[in-house]
Amino acid sequence: IKRTIYTFVRTEQAMERIIMKAKERSALATFTFADPELRTKTMTLCEKNNVPFVDLMGPMLLRMTDFLSMQPMGKPQKMRVSLNNDYFRRVEAVEYTLKADDGQSPWLLKDADVIIVGVSRTGKT
């Protein structure tokens, strides 16, 4: 299975290009638009072009709107985490820790900055 991820799609033109690619490739489109207008236009375009789709966020937002009796803002919020080199280094460190946890991959020890040794199940990770 090949997948292509498009991030920060905020215009109708960008969305149309993506849906047309999905049509050419006979692909399934999935999306999570906060903007209700863009979400509706995407669903309409998919239906018009026989592109199967899954709206991952719309049904949840509708249910929450009913439950909370509040309207969503309809626009994506700024991320609180900056996706810079420090962020990706932290993610890489967590992935390394999970791979090497409990001695699962002893060959990785040579790459460690710190090695913590102790009794199993004491929260070293």
C-alpha positions as semicolon CSV with decimal commas, in nm:
position;residue;x (nm);y (nm);z (nm)
1;I;0,000;0,000;0,000
2;K;0,136;0,337;-0,099
3;R;0,022;0,641;0,094
4;T;0,078;1,009;0,036
5;I;0,025;1,260;0,313
6;Y;-0,051;1,624;0,241
7;T;-0,020;1,861;0,535
8;F;-0,145;2,215;0,586
9;V;-0,402;2,198;0,304
10;R;-0,600;2,516;0,358
11;T;-0,726;2,622;0,016
12;E;-0,986;2,485;-0,219
13;Q;-0,732;2,484;-0,505
14;A;-0,483;2,271;-0,311
15;M;-0,759;2,032;-0,210
16;E;-0,883;2,002;-0,571
17;R;-0,533;1,909;-0,695
18;I;-0,510;1,638;-0,431
19;I;-0,854;1,492;-0,508
20;M;-0,774;1,487;-0,881
21;K;-0,453;1,293;-0,803
22;A;-0,657;1,052;-0,594
23;K;-0,894;1,005;-0,888
24;E;-0,604;0,938;-1,129
25;R;-0,460;0,680;-0,891
26;S;-0,794;0,522;-0,794
27;A;-0,708;0,607;-0,434
28;L;-0,905;0,650;-0,116
29;A;-0,901;1,006;0,021
30;T;-0,904;1,067;0,394
31;F;-0,904;1,411;0,548
32;T;-0,932;1,609;0,870
33;F;-1,044;1,962;0,788
34;A;-1,134;2,196;1,072
35;D;-1,293;2,436;0,821
36;P;-1,651;2,310;0,765
37;E;-1,676;2,478;0,425
38;L;-1,358;2,311;0,297
39;R;-1,473;1,978;0,443
40;T;-1,809;2,003;0,261
41;K;-1,646;2,105;-0,068
42;T;-1,402;1,814;-0,039
43;M;-1,683;1,563;0,016
44;T;-1,879;1,708;-0,278
45;L;-1,576;1,695;-0,508
46;C;-1,500;1,336;-0,404
47;E;-1,859;1,230;-0,471
48;K;-1,865;1,412;-0,806
49;N;-1,545;1,235;-0,915
50;N;-1,626;0,894;-0,765
51;V;-1,331;0,916;-0,527
52;P;-1,401;0,709;-0,216
53;F;-1,336;0,912;0,099
54;V;-1,339;0,910;0,477
55;D;-1,398;1,232;0,668
56;L;-1,206;1,156;0,986
57;M;-1,297;1,471;1,177
58;G;-1,640;1,585;1,058
59;P;-1,858;1,327;1,235
60;M;-1,671;1,380;1,563
61;L;-1,704;1,759;1,539
62;L;-2,078;1,729;1,469
63;R;-2,128;1,499;1,769
64;M;-1,925;1,729;1,996
65;T;-2,118;2,033;1,869
66;D;-2,445;1,866;1,968
67;F;-2,313;1,738;2,300
68;L;-2,145;2,062;2,410
69;S;-2,400;2,298;2,251
70;M;-2,106;2,495;2,115
71;Q;-1,988;2,570;1,764
72;P;-1,631;2,482;1,667
73;M;-1,409;2,770;1,558
74;G;-1,374;2,611;1,214
75;K;-1,008;2,692;1,172
76;P;-0,696;2,502;1,263
77;Q;-0,516;2,620;1,573
78;K;-0,147;2,694;1,590
79;M;0,056;2,399;1,712
80;R;0,206;2,445;2,055
81;V;0,504;2,231;1,961
82;S;0,756;2,372;1,718
83;L;0,854;2,112;1,460
84;N;1,220;2,205;1,462
85;N;1,540;1,998;1,492
86;D;1,509;1,975;1,872
87;Y;1,161;1,825;1,842
88;F;1,275;1,562;1,592
89;R;1,580;1,479;1,806
90;R;1,348;1,416;2,103
91;V;1,126;1,191;1,892
92;E;1,433;1,004;1,771
93;A;1,552;0,962;2,132
94;V;1,216;0,818;2,239
95;E;1,215;0,577;1,943
96;Y;1,571;0,468;2,030
97;T;1,471;0,415;2,395
98;L;1,177;0,196;2,298
99;K;1,392;-0,013;2,063
100;A;1,664;-0,066;2,325
101;D;1,435;-0,106;2,628
102;D;1,496;-0,413;2,849
103;G;1,800;-0,513;2,644
104;Q;1,592;-0,589;2,336
105;S;1,863;-0,463;2,101
106;P;2,205;-0,481;2,271
107;W;2,381;-0,379;1,949
108;L;2,227;-0,032;1,994
109;L;2,410;0,027;2,324
110;K;2,715;0,164;2,142
111;D;2,499;0,456;2,022
112;A;2,369;0,547;2,370
113;D;2,460;0,874;2,543
114;V;2,353;0,729;2,880
115;I;2,283;0,371;2,988
116;I;2,061;0,319;3,295
117;V;2,081;-0,024;3,456
118;G;1,839;-0,146;3,721
119;V;1,579;-0,399;3,824
120;S;1,308;-0,467;3,566
121;R;0,980;-0,271;3,589
122;T;1,120;0,017;3,797
123;G;1,053;0,297;3,548
124;K;1,398;0,346;3,396
125;T;1,260;0,418;3,051
